[in-house]
XYZ file of C-alpha atoms in Angstrom:
785
model
C -90.627 -25.012 -84.408
C -93.942 -22.588 -83.197
C -94.437 -20.481 -86.221
C -94.322 -23.423 -88.095
C -97.201 -25.393 -85.690
C -99.190 -22.528 -86.037
C -98.920 -21.555 -89.983
C -100.221 -25.519 -90.894
C -102.890 -24.819 -88.140
C -104.269 -21.663 -90.018
C -103.213 -21.775 -93.471
C -106.110 -24.263 -94.687
C -108.467 -21.183 -93.916
C -105.694 -18.672 -95.320
C -105.921 -20.859 -98.837
C -110.289 -20.751 -98.097
C -109.889 -17.097 -97.878
C -107.931 -16.670 -100.326
C -109.826 -18.794 -103.494
C -113.135 -16.931 -101.770
C -111.904 -13.285 -103.123
C -110.508 -14.889 -105.933
C -113.750 -16.587 -107.047
C -115.351 -12.894 -106.537
C -115.769 -10.214 -108.753
C -117.186 -6.478 -108.527
C -119.417 -4.136 -110.209
C -119.152 -0.705 -109.650
C -120.928 2.204 -111.347
C -122.658 5.605 -110.594
C -126.281 6.418 -111.238
C -127.615 9.662 -112.691
C -130.626 11.446 -113.587
C -131.505 10.594 -117.414
C -132.488 14.065 -118.438
C -130.044 16.957 -116.105
C -127.111 13.613 -115.255
C -127.451 15.032 -111.536
C -126.342 11.746 -109.574
C -128.832 9.996 -107.078
C -128.005 9.624 -103.720
C -129.963 6.822 -102.240
C -130.886 4.689 -105.610
C -131.540 1.224 -104.085
C -129.196 -1.311 -105.813
C -131.625 -5.444 -105.298
C -130.087 -8.582 -106.751
C -131.778 -12.123 -106.817
C -129.853 -13.426 -104.388
C -130.758 -11.045 -101.818
C -127.846 -8.674 -101.811
C -128.036 -5.562 -102.212
C -126.355 -1.187 -101.692
C -127.649 2.029 -101.733
C -125.748 4.810 -103.821
C -123.043 6.899 -101.841
C -123.790 10.830 -101.537
C -121.504 11.039 -105.156
C -124.250 8.512 -106.815
C -121.528 5.537 -106.893
C -121.815 1.624 -105.746
C -119.754 -0.792 -105.598
C -120.512 -4.905 -105.043
C -118.953 -7.652 -104.539
C -120.475 -10.790 -105.852
C -119.495 -14.533 -106.465
C -118.922 -15.492 -110.000
C -121.766 -15.854 -111.280
C -125.265 -14.372 -113.480
C -126.861 -12.336 -111.480
C -130.585 -9.862 -111.910
C -130.164 -6.410 -111.040
C -132.875 -3.961 -110.457
C -132.396 0.188 -109.649
C -135.115 1.777 -107.803
C -135.164 5.465 -106.727
C -138.144 7.624 -105.662
C -139.815 9.300 -108.883
C -137.861 7.338 -111.284
C -139.064 4.040 -113.266
C -137.325 1.129 -112.090
C -134.563 0.082 -114.075
C -133.235 -4.159 -114.434
C -129.881 -5.451 -115.676
C -128.841 -8.870 -116.061
C -125.262 -8.463 -114.733
C -122.272 -11.345 -114.902
C -119.588 -11.446 -112.520
C -116.166 -12.774 -114.043
C -113.353 -14.168 -111.072
C -111.406 -11.271 -110.430
C -112.791 -8.633 -112.827
C -113.989 -5.138 -111.804
C -116.302 -4.209 -114.372
C -118.200 -0.792 -114.882
C -122.342 -0.739 -115.434
C -123.394 3.069 -115.310
C -127.186 3.495 -115.242
C -129.514 6.789 -116.180
C -132.754 6.402 -114.799
C -136.127 8.107 -116.441
C -138.713 10.425 -113.686
C -142.047 8.834 -113.564
C -144.291 11.239 -115.936
C -147.539 10.146 -114.686
C -147.427 11.045 -111.327
C -146.585 14.242 -109.128
C -142.996 13.286 -107.839
C -143.392 14.244 -104.479
C -140.758 12.850 -102.485
C -140.735 13.595 -98.581
C -138.659 12.508 -95.675
C -140.099 14.480 -92.098
C -142.729 12.034 -91.683
C -140.773 8.750 -91.689
C -137.383 10.776 -91.678
C -136.000 8.883 -94.520
C -137.254 10.302 -98.663
C -140.742 8.068 -98.887
C -143.049 9.073 -101.789
C -145.961 11.570 -100.099
C -148.366 8.733 -101.296
C -147.263 6.260 -98.796
C -147.396 8.409 -95.383
C -149.678 7.044 -93.581
C -150.153 11.434 -91.604
C -151.156 14.414 -93.220
C -148.945 16.499 -95.276
C -147.736 19.179 -97.059
C -145.441 20.337 -99.834
C -144.887 23.981 -100.598
C -142.424 24.144 -103.395
C -139.543 26.641 -103.479
C -141.420 28.925 -106.585
C -145.038 29.830 -104.419
C -142.479 30.976 -101.531
C -140.181 32.817 -104.275
C -142.951 34.236 -106.734
C -144.902 35.904 -104.214
C -142.226 37.948 -102.565
C -142.032 36.029 -98.675
C -139.866 38.476 -97.190
C -139.895 35.088 -93.944
C -141.193 32.103 -93.982
C -144.396 32.651 -91.753
C -145.494 34.240 -95.012
C -144.799 31.721 -96.911
C -146.277 28.674 -94.917
C -149.241 30.786 -94.104
C -149.922 28.903 -97.793
C -150.429 26.042 -96.063
C -154.409 23.957 -95.959
C -154.836 23.517 -92.024
C -151.761 25.688 -90.619
C -152.314 29.575 -89.164
C -149.631 31.982 -87.528
C -151.377 34.185 -85.200
C -148.306 36.262 -83.974
C -145.531 34.496 -84.965
C -146.738 31.546 -83.568
C -147.292 28.124 -85.589
C -151.339 26.089 -85.410
C -151.467 23.258 -87.229
C -155.952 22.167 -87.468
C -156.580 24.208 -83.903
C -154.067 22.471 -82.099
C -152.593 26.000 -80.671
C -153.523 29.018 -79.016
C -151.743 32.053 -78.879
C -149.067 33.090 -75.999
C -147.051 35.182 -77.220
C -143.332 34.484 -77.047
C -143.628 31.180 -75.060
C -143.418 27.990 -76.270
C -144.656 26.227 -78.953
C -146.154 22.912 -79.973
C -145.216 22.915 -83.487
C -141.947 22.009 -84.371
C -140.140 24.078 -87.012
C -136.965 22.511 -88.606
C -134.245 22.997 -90.893
C -133.218 19.804 -92.674
C -134.438 18.093 -89.636
C -132.522 19.877 -86.663
C -135.275 22.099 -84.402
C -135.033 25.838 -84.614
C -136.608 26.842 -81.161
C -134.741 28.811 -78.719
C -133.090 27.334 -75.392
C -134.801 30.044 -73.387
C -138.635 30.852 -74.918
C -138.753 27.596 -77.016
C -140.396 30.037 -79.915
C -139.262 30.378 -83.505
C -137.908 33.762 -84.955
C -138.954 33.389 -88.659
C -137.165 36.218 -90.215
C -134.040 34.274 -88.885
C -134.643 30.970 -91.152
C -133.105 31.255 -94.586
C -135.923 31.641 -97.128
C -133.289 32.070 -99.943
C -132.137 28.487 -99.401
C -135.357 26.538 -99.993
C -135.540 22.954 -101.720
C -139.183 23.187 -100.230
C -140.933 23.086 -97.161
C -143.468 19.972 -95.543
C -145.449 20.107 -92.894
C -147.070 17.312 -91.244
C -150.521 17.729 -89.323
C -150.601 16.031 -85.924
C -148.625 14.994 -83.103
C -145.080 13.962 -84.330
C -143.574 13.581 -80.506
C -142.191 10.339 -81.327
C -139.458 11.205 -83.858
C -139.162 14.625 -82.928
C -139.988 14.339 -79.075
C -141.191 17.938 -77.414
C -142.860 20.707 -79.428
C -144.152 18.230 -81.828
C -147.166 18.059 -80.031
C -148.993 19.444 -82.945
C -147.293 18.908 -85.708
C -143.924 19.425 -87.237
C -142.687 21.896 -89.944
C -139.263 20.981 -91.677
C -137.695 23.072 -94.221
C -135.168 21.658 -96.188
C -132.509 23.631 -97.410
C -130.802 23.123 -101.092
C -127.039 21.410 -102.088
C -125.737 22.375 -105.560
C -126.484 20.492 -108.657
C -123.716 19.772 -111.555
C -124.161 23.521 -112.809
C -122.832 26.223 -110.817
C -126.636 28.447 -109.730
C -126.534 32.371 -109.214
C -129.961 33.924 -107.774
C -130.600 37.587 -106.481
C -133.559 39.016 -106.165
C -134.645 43.360 -104.959
C -137.611 44.008 -103.946
C -139.422 48.161 -102.633
C -142.574 48.896 -101.591
C -145.285 50.942 -99.450
C -148.226 50.494 -97.620
C -151.322 52.339 -99.222
C -153.699 53.936 -96.363
C -156.267 51.848 -94.937
C -159.697 52.294 -95.906
C -160.325 54.062 -93.040
C -158.166 56.868 -93.549
C -158.505 58.727 -89.980
C -156.262 55.530 -88.955
C -153.413 56.752 -91.187
C -151.262 57.933 -88.205
C -148.136 58.750 -91.263
C -149.450 62.382 -93.292
C -148.523 61.866 -96.680
C -144.817 59.948 -95.439
C -146.352 56.403 -96.718
C -144.836 53.450 -95.290
C -142.085 51.418 -96.834
C -139.857 48.272 -96.812
C -137.823 46.417 -99.408
C -134.256 44.185 -99.499
C -132.732 41.781 -101.477
C -131.923 38.524 -100.877
C -128.720 36.502 -103.120
C -127.894 32.875 -103.336
C -125.698 30.715 -104.324
C -124.335 27.623 -105.053
C -122.059 25.200 -106.922
C -119.349 22.060 -106.720
C -116.010 22.172 -106.231
C -114.874 18.467 -107.391
C -116.079 16.495 -104.099
C -116.523 19.950 -101.917
C -119.815 21.350 -102.412
C -120.604 25.409 -101.102
C -124.267 27.337 -100.723
C -123.923 30.463 -99.381
C -127.232 32.617 -99.572
C -128.053 35.973 -97.766
C -130.646 38.533 -97.011
C -130.405 42.689 -95.872
C -134.669 43.876 -94.873
C -135.823 47.096 -93.821
C -139.386 48.170 -93.365
C -141.154 51.652 -91.382
C -144.061 49.705 -90.607
C -147.642 50.828 -90.817
C -148.017 50.288 -87.140
C -146.309 53.685 -85.706
C -142.737 53.211 -84.132
C -142.168 49.760 -85.663
C -139.187 49.291 -87.641
C -137.389 46.284 -88.650
C -133.434 46.496 -89.858
C -131.612 43.282 -90.614
C -128.879 41.210 -92.657
C -128.410 37.464 -92.149
C -125.508 35.389 -93.624
C -126.088 31.787 -94.716
C -124.250 28.687 -96.052
C -123.786 25.074 -96.341
C -120.670 22.727 -96.900
C -120.207 18.823 -97.640
C -117.216 17.506 -98.196
C -117.290 13.416 -100.176
C -114.413 11.766 -98.949
C -112.653 9.763 -102.170
C -110.801 7.528 -100.018
C -113.933 6.476 -97.543
C -117.244 5.776 -100.314
C -120.248 6.593 -98.928
C -118.820 9.099 -96.094
C -119.159 12.607 -96.556
C -119.310 16.086 -93.906
C -119.657 19.161 -93.918
C -120.141 22.297 -91.364
C -124.115 24.471 -92.353
C -124.365 28.305 -90.618
C -127.049 31.376 -89.720
C -125.968 34.296 -89.137
C -128.348 37.334 -88.109
C -127.430 40.722 -86.979
C -131.669 42.542 -86.000
C -132.652 45.786 -85.170
C -136.514 46.455 -84.358
C -138.645 48.124 -82.505
C -142.026 46.594 -82.022
C -145.505 46.524 -79.642
C -147.905 44.529 -78.414
C -151.020 46.628 -78.327
C -152.880 48.778 -79.762
C -153.777 52.101 -78.535
C -157.274 51.802 -79.798
C -159.372 50.568 -82.351
C -159.940 54.009 -83.999
C -157.263 56.375 -84.899
C -155.108 54.670 -82.433
C -155.428 51.354 -84.246
C -151.823 51.730 -85.638
C -150.461 53.350 -82.792
C -148.940 51.404 -79.438
C -151.214 51.419 -76.363
C -149.118 54.171 -74.746
C -148.054 55.952 -77.656
C -144.099 56.972 -78.285
C -143.605 59.437 -74.581
C -140.728 57.385 -73.351
C -143.087 57.927 -70.332
C -145.451 55.677 -71.101
C -144.685 54.267 -74.514
C -145.043 50.261 -74.848
C -142.740 50.272 -77.765
C -139.579 48.185 -76.968
C -136.484 48.467 -79.069
C -133.889 45.695 -79.342
C -130.624 44.249 -81.058
C -131.112 41.078 -81.843
C -128.004 38.426 -82.574
C -128.423 34.239 -83.554
C -125.771 32.266 -84.685
C -126.194 28.366 -85.602
C -123.367 26.198 -86.318
C -124.156 22.529 -87.493
C -121.635 20.362 -88.181
C -122.456 16.996 -89.292
C -121.982 13.645 -91.057
C -122.748 11.088 -93.142
C -121.714 7.320 -93.676
C -123.772 5.282 -96.392
C -121.963 1.798 -95.506
C -121.535 -1.052 -98.698
C -124.735 -2.683 -97.271
C -127.061 0.093 -97.563
C -127.182 1.245 -93.870
C -127.853 5.364 -93.832
C -125.826 6.022 -90.388
C -126.887 10.241 -89.804
C -124.633 12.534 -87.234
C -126.124 16.295 -86.679
C -124.638 18.328 -83.951
C -125.906 22.478 -83.585
C -124.937 25.759 -81.582
C -127.096 27.920 -81.122
C -126.510 30.840 -79.988
C -129.036 33.824 -79.041
C -128.887 37.442 -77.866
C -131.434 39.809 -77.235
C -130.337 43.223 -76.149
C -133.542 46.037 -75.742
C -134.205 49.265 -73.481
C -137.140 47.463 -71.772
C -134.444 45.552 -69.233
C -135.905 42.338 -71.031
C -132.305 41.215 -72.638
C -131.221 37.638 -72.800
C -128.445 35.446 -73.691
C -129.068 31.953 -74.524
C -127.264 29.179 -75.363
C -128.569 25.665 -76.831
C -125.868 22.817 -77.501
C -127.402 19.911 -79.867
C -127.125 16.213 -81.340
C -128.347 13.459 -82.792
C -127.203 9.922 -84.182
C -129.898 8.264 -86.403
C -129.013 5.158 -88.534
C -131.716 3.542 -90.777
C -130.842 -0.486 -91.762
C -133.043 -1.446 -95.165
C -133.627 -4.830 -95.598
C -134.652 -7.040 -98.509
C -137.750 -7.664 -97.478
C -138.692 -4.310 -97.861
C -138.839 -3.179 -94.580
C -136.597 -0.096 -93.042
C -135.812 0.322 -89.301
C -134.728 3.274 -87.660
C -132.555 4.036 -84.760
C -131.591 7.099 -82.522
C -130.319 8.812 -80.368
C -130.932 12.781 -78.916
C -129.473 15.323 -76.542
C -129.761 18.955 -76.381
C -128.059 21.259 -73.324
C -129.392 25.012 -72.630
C -127.634 27.771 -70.882
C -129.610 30.911 -70.134
C -129.147 34.201 -68.331
C -131.802 36.800 -68.509
C -133.048 39.850 -66.813
C -136.672 38.381 -68.379
C -136.657 35.114 -66.187
C -133.055 34.934 -64.822
C -130.640 32.785 -65.169
C -131.158 28.912 -65.417
C -129.990 25.691 -67.363
C -132.263 22.700 -69.441
C -131.098 19.605 -70.409
C -133.271 16.466 -72.660
C -131.759 12.871 -73.418
C -134.101 10.640 -75.448
C -134.267 7.369 -77.853
C -136.643 6.482 -80.368
C -137.325 3.867 -83.383
C -139.162 3.124 -85.732
C -140.208 0.545 -88.108
C -141.724 0.749 -91.373
C -142.620 -2.867 -93.604
C -144.539 -3.169 -96.666
C -146.358 -6.000 -97.344
C -147.271 -5.258 -101.019
C -149.502 -2.383 -101.314
C -150.081 -2.389 -97.751
C -147.437 -0.120 -95.332
C -147.381 0.009 -91.699
C -145.106 1.700 -89.855
C -144.862 1.774 -85.959
C -142.467 3.751 -82.942
C -142.055 4.981 -80.050
C -140.037 7.207 -78.019
C -138.247 7.980 -74.501
C -137.508 11.626 -73.295
C -136.494 12.608 -70.238
C -136.460 16.546 -69.459
C -134.615 18.365 -66.728
C -134.947 22.386 -66.235
C -132.352 23.320 -63.355
C -133.147 20.742 -60.194
C -136.514 19.709 -61.831
C -136.952 16.813 -63.245
C -139.514 14.734 -65.391
C -139.877 12.352 -68.334
C -142.595 11.701 -71.217
C -143.278 8.433 -70.537
C -142.883 5.992 -73.324
C -145.388 7.553 -76.335
C -145.981 5.768 -79.779
C -147.152 6.321 -83.070
C -148.623 3.764 -85.321
C -149.840 3.980 -88.706
C -150.930 2.318 -91.796
C -151.280 3.201 -95.758
C -152.845 0.565 -98.006
C -153.459 0.889 -102.039
C -156.658 0.916 -102.699
C -156.350 1.304 -106.569
C -153.371 2.221 -108.737
C -153.541 6.455 -107.968
C -156.263 5.840 -104.700
C -154.121 5.835 -101.444
C -155.967 4.574 -97.841
C -154.518 5.726 -94.631
C -155.018 6.154 -90.959
C -153.034 7.118 -88.305
C -152.232 6.766 -84.323
C -150.069 9.303 -82.828
C -149.128 10.646 -78.827
C -147.092 13.516 -78.049
C -145.610 15.511 -74.876
C -144.507 19.075 -74.739
C -142.321 20.410 -71.304
C -143.114 23.346 -70.603
C -139.813 26.397 -72.126
C -137.512 28.557 -69.281
C -140.090 31.616 -69.894
C -143.024 30.163 -69.606
C -142.133 28.492 -66.098
C -140.005 31.954 -65.167
C -141.317 34.576 -66.886
C -142.049 37.718 -64.654
C -142.713 41.118 -67.246
C -145.471 43.144 -67.813
C -146.804 45.368 -70.999
C -148.611 48.382 -69.426
C -151.440 47.047 -68.027
C -150.878 43.528 -68.603
C -148.658 41.415 -65.690
C -147.513 38.685 -66.522
C -146.372 36.018 -63.716
C -143.892 32.896 -63.287
C -144.930 29.540 -62.359
C -141.607 27.590 -62.221
C -144.648 24.180 -61.228
C -146.541 24.286 -64.296
C -146.429 20.372 -65.815
C -146.001 19.186 -69.325
C -148.632 18.775 -71.373
C -150.232 15.636 -72.821
C -151.678 14.036 -76.330
C -152.444 12.452 -79.143
C -154.258 12.505 -81.950
C -155.993 10.438 -84.928
C -156.825 10.157 -88.290
C -158.057 8.786 -91.603
C -157.570 10.017 -95.006
C -157.362 8.932 -98.777
C -155.143 10.330 -101.485
C -156.169 10.167 -104.889
C -153.571 10.977 -107.587
C -155.114 12.138 -110.995
C -154.372 13.372 -114.292
C -156.346 16.397 -116.641
C -153.918 15.843 -120.157
C -150.733 17.556 -118.659
C -151.194 18.639 -115.426
C -151.818 16.244 -112.558
C -151.873 15.857 -108.883
C -153.740 14.970 -105.422
C -156.761 15.138 -103.869
C -156.871 14.417 -100.398
C -159.554 14.204 -97.657
C -159.351 13.355 -93.861
C -161.280 13.453 -90.785
C -159.458 13.883 -87.809
C -159.218 14.241 -83.948
C -156.403 15.763 -81.306
C -156.932 15.168 -77.568
C -155.131 17.273 -75.191
C -154.861 16.829 -71.561
C -152.614 19.695 -68.909
C -152.963 22.681 -71.513
C -150.504 25.327 -70.525
C -152.128 28.524 -71.251
C -151.370 31.425 -69.901
C -154.752 32.390 -67.890
C -155.796 35.441 -66.550
C -156.397 35.635 -62.622
C -155.187 37.015 -59.129
C -151.675 35.847 -57.600
C -150.694 36.894 -55.291
C -148.436 34.215 -53.694
C -150.184 34.665 -50.433
C -153.790 36.060 -50.842
C -156.130 36.969 -48.177
C -159.513 36.469 -48.507
C -161.863 39.387 -49.045
C -158.767 41.285 -50.306
C -157.166 42.032 -53.529
C -154.169 43.896 -54.554
C -154.375 45.097 -57.978
C -151.061 44.557 -58.249
C -151.376 41.119 -58.564
C -153.793 41.073 -61.404
C -152.453 39.388 -64.260
C -151.107 36.705 -66.246
C -149.300 33.050 -65.783
C -148.961 29.864 -67.639
C -151.437 27.529 -65.448
C -152.563 23.937 -66.399
C -156.380 24.093 -66.970
C -157.637 22.421 -70.273
C -158.181 19.336 -71.246
C -159.049 19.668 -74.845
C -160.706 17.586 -78.098
C -160.549 18.969 -81.731
C -162.511 17.415 -83.987
C -162.504 18.104 -88.288
C -161.620 17.831 -91.627
C -160.379 18.768 -94.414
C -160.086 18.609 -97.887
C -156.779 20.120 -100.017
C -155.606 19.456 -103.740
C -152.056 19.964 -104.827
C -151.507 19.852 -108.577
C -148.673 21.203 -111.474
C -147.771 20.566 -115.081
C -150.035 21.805 -118.341
C -153.204 22.873 -118.337
C -154.596 23.864 -121.806
C -150.749 24.985 -122.606
C -150.855 27.244 -119.316
C -148.218 26.046 -116.965
C -150.472 25.674 -113.528
C -148.982 24.712 -110.290
C -151.864 24.341 -107.493
C -152.272 24.321 -103.412
C -155.536 24.787 -101.692
C -157.959 23.375 -98.968
C -160.281 24.277 -96.265
C -160.039 23.315 -92.789
C -163.111 22.858 -90.169
C -162.792 22.364 -86.770
C -164.701 22.056 -83.652
C -162.210 22.727 -80.590
C -163.991 21.874 -77.379
C -162.189 22.220 -73.653
C -164.110 19.660 -72.177
C -164.018 20.586 -68.800
C -166.087 23.718 -69.388
C -168.334 21.369 -71.751
C -169.171 19.175 -69.077
C -170.422 22.014 -66.907
C -172.180 23.926 -69.276
C -173.966 19.920 -69.839
C -174.784 19.434 -66.802
C -176.130 23.278 -66.138
C -178.343 22.537 -68.714
C -179.769 19.368 -67.282
C -180.269 20.763 -64.151
C -182.357 23.555 -65.217
C -183.938 22.479 -68.498
C -185.589 26.454 -68.553
C -182.978 27.979 -70.055
C -183.809 29.997 -73.399
C -182.534 29.043 -76.157
C -180.278 32.086 -76.459
C -179.306 31.673 -72.861
C -178.265 27.864 -74.035
C -176.412 28.417 -77.347
C -174.360 31.713 -75.572
C -173.204 29.103 -72.929
C -172.232 26.578 -75.197
C -170.199 28.573 -77.042
C -168.115 29.536 -73.480
C -166.563 25.858 -73.930
C -165.124 26.669 -77.350
C -161.350 26.988 -77.143
C -159.788 30.567 -77.176
C -158.035 32.016 -79.899
C -159.152 29.348 -82.677
C -160.667 29.877 -86.024
C -163.175 27.059 -86.832
C -162.920 27.298 -90.996
C -160.515 28.281 -92.885
C -159.512 27.626 -96.387
C -156.834 28.640 -98.221
C -156.052 29.062 -102.760
C -152.524 29.255 -104.170
C -152.300 29.297 -107.724
C -149.210 30.146 -109.873
C -149.752 30.383 -113.683
C -147.335 30.745 -116.488
C -147.994 31.635 -120.629
C -144.519 32.279 -122.784
C -143.051 35.420 -121.295
C -146.123 36.243 -118.367
C -146.398 34.577 -115.201
C -149.759 35.501 -112.829
C -150.388 34.544 -109.335
C -153.977 34.447 -107.472
C -153.807 33.860 -103.501
C -156.694 34.370 -101.657
C -157.617 33.317 -97.271
C -160.411 32.943 -95.357
C -160.176 32.203 -91.559
C -163.519 32.224 -89.117
C -164.245 34.630 -86.857
C -162.587 33.927 -83.681
C -165.441 32.617 -81.775
C -163.669 33.339 -78.061
C -160.787 35.123 -76.539
C -159.094 35.385 -72.724
C -161.794 37.367 -71.137
C -159.193 39.734 -69.972
C -159.089 41.015 -73.530
C -163.175 42.582 -73.897
C -162.849 43.842 -70.035
C -165.774 41.249 -68.880
C -163.047 38.812 -66.968
C -165.285 37.373 -63.950
C -162.807 38.972 -61.514
C -162.510 42.371 -62.972
C -166.770 42.167 -62.592
C -166.329 40.962 -59.015
C -163.371 43.201 -58.255
C -164.377 46.655 -59.981
C -167.886 45.705 -59.785
C -168.315 46.254 -63.721
C -167.150 45.375 -66.533
C -163.781 47.501 -67.730
C -161.504 47.698 -70.752
C -157.748 47.724 -69.784
C -157.408 47.604 -73.236
C -159.085 49.787 -75.382
C -161.398 48.637 -77.970
C -161.279 45.245 -78.654
C -164.821 44.625 -77.267
C -166.273 47.157 -79.915
C -163.921 45.868 -82.889
C -165.278 42.163 -82.213
C -168.229 43.321 -82.002
C -168.157 45.825 -85.038
C -166.280 42.620 -86.682
C -167.879 39.288 -86.022
C -168.044 37.868 -89.680
C -164.662 36.599 -90.831
C -161.342 37.697 -92.672
C -160.238 37.090 -96.267
C -157.300 38.109 -98.127
C -156.509 38.540 -101.593
C -153.229 38.810 -102.826
C -152.360 39.225 -106.521
C -149.087 39.036 -108.408
C -148.094 39.361 -112.003
C -144.490 39.352 -114.005
C -142.429 39.492 -116.919
C -139.683 37.708 -118.104
C -137.207 40.476 -119.499
C -134.772 37.660 -121.022
C -134.086 34.111 -120.012
C -132.298 35.668 -117.021
C -134.521 38.335 -115.893
C -137.299 38.216 -114.751
C -139.747 41.857 -113.460
C -142.675 41.754 -110.809
C -145.561 43.653 -109.125
C -147.102 41.925 -106.590
C -150.265 43.344 -104.788
C -150.792 42.228 -101.121
C -154.630 42.554 -99.579
C -155.586 44.132 -102.962
C -159.409 44.601 -101.671
C -157.521 46.765 -98.475
C -159.520 44.445 -95.956
C -159.172 45.862 -92.534
C -158.565 42.402 -90.104
C -157.174 41.623 -87.118
C -155.359 38.237 -86.502
C -155.715 38.531 -82.733
C -156.875 41.145 -79.865
C -155.521 44.534 -80.212
C -153.461 44.294 -83.222
C -154.451 44.923 -86.888
C -152.633 43.526 -89.908
C -150.872 45.209 -92.467
C -153.502 47.502 -95.720
C -152.780 47.035 -98.903
C -149.311 47.113 -100.130
C -147.667 46.698 -103.721
C -143.907 45.586 -104.481
C -141.765 46.092 -107.318
C -139.835 43.101 -107.632
C -136.548 42.193 -109.775
C -134.825 39.030 -110.485
C -131.452 37.789 -111.868
C -130.362 34.310 -112.358
C -126.391 33.905 -113.243
């Protein structure tokens, strides 16, 4: 009886539900590239009734609709829109496969880094550059650091990335530029730096660079910008590429500096890449071996690395995929930090090679990352991402500076697309570092963050706004970012002209190394500072991007003006750091460097860049070039100088100019120029690359021996590192380097190249007390299977 009553109660609802199902039909299909037949992931399907979805990781879509007639629109970045009329019949499932054509009248640069979802670069609100894999492979870039120096506004100073002068130089500790691989941080848990040789240069789709504070989406260490390496997944056709190369360094222009006699320094290596699909399983595997006997006496490198990407697309759950990416490297090296002098010892280590005095450090480095992930495209078009990481680093060397770091990271993000042209990104991340070290003892650090971003289109106007909150802990010390914000807009002035403006806040918590490092290199001592605080800042810019087309050659011109402001900057500063100083008494054992919060800084500047590709006068031509000018000022020092000049107007013009120069931030190039061009015609291809950096106006006075504290203690300037002052006085001009390359296709599958770097054999130094490479010659063979 009771069952009968409940049945009578729910029967109408069951009937209505069954009737609703009966009145509906289904449309399914696959969306592919019209030329290559590659599946397209994330294509938006919109119907005139407001319903819609996106294609999943297999390029498939499915929509259940009431019976009737609809207009369906298929849109995808870089492709022409396609519209179809659809008739839905009751109880019928019909298949509608779509093939989209690429847009042929504009450069198809699709990026993900600035917004955390795919967007055409013309619609971004911040300055970005894209470096293609062709530029990287053709120049035989053994490490990513060599490749990204092609990007306008970006410099590498002794392995530290610097975007538009936002970073200076602090060897092996901390970074204001966050490096990512497929959106996952590559900075270590101890030093907070990146090892460029660990990154999978052989398995890249493209490199994307954001210029300016990006902490809202990416957190601490994105204070100055972001470099994101996007790796590749298989196409429908299996691909294998093998590259081998050998090369030598020539004698420098000043032959007296060539310590090697008749046995030239040399280098060589090989890498491979293979990708293929096995049904619903995607596999990419790559590897790299490299060896070098350096032009720096006592330095050598020997490494092996293997990496892979896997992904499984579940057949029984539409839109769901999961995988595991990995990267493993073993690295043997000898390296040093400071030269012996600026003459015959310019390519030798301070202290020589004698075991009792040498500053050459030899070690073995092991690194491993394991990155499981899950991706899900829901039927309503929502995109869910879960990314995890385990990062193990072990450094073992002969200078009692070994360490073991274990870094755990996780991030969940959901992207929701609304029918009224709005995207909503919501996410949370957490990390934990466990460090055991001879260099900075044992410590742990943790980080928890939440972030959100809205992206709304109003016709030709795109508006972006986001917020992030982050909590950080090192041992028992806690800190938080306070809420940080970003906002930006992009307006399409004309069909090919885009105006943008943006503002973003940033912050960076100090790394374990910056807080606790305690070491020495010859006379250079480094002291710990557990009390160093987080640095903060913001950046703003206004820019315009102009698309252009010259016959079959297409590209973009970009002009930007920007300002960056920082407070509590962390710099390693020379000084007297006795824990219990006695006035008038000095113990020279406590002279050295320590990370302290010192500068309030302002960096203003402008940048012009151009990127293009296509056929120019019948020659395939790829171009990336730009010029960056910055005015980097220590605000506190500038205020002091202004007050001094105001109080004493009798100072000569030369004295006034010299005083103003002291306000320029250390280790910055005020002007940098980059020019890269690749061309090919029939079986030949060639490339030209030029880089120019203006003179580095200021370095730490310690390097030149004229630090006021040194003068006070010793009664005169005194050089602890020979030759830096003399070298800078003799080479106070800017430095330029030119590379050339020539290739010939022996067949459709085999290419042979000759590459000459620093063809003019210029002697130059990026930072004090270390010379860069003389001219080198490389023979490269690339085989595709």
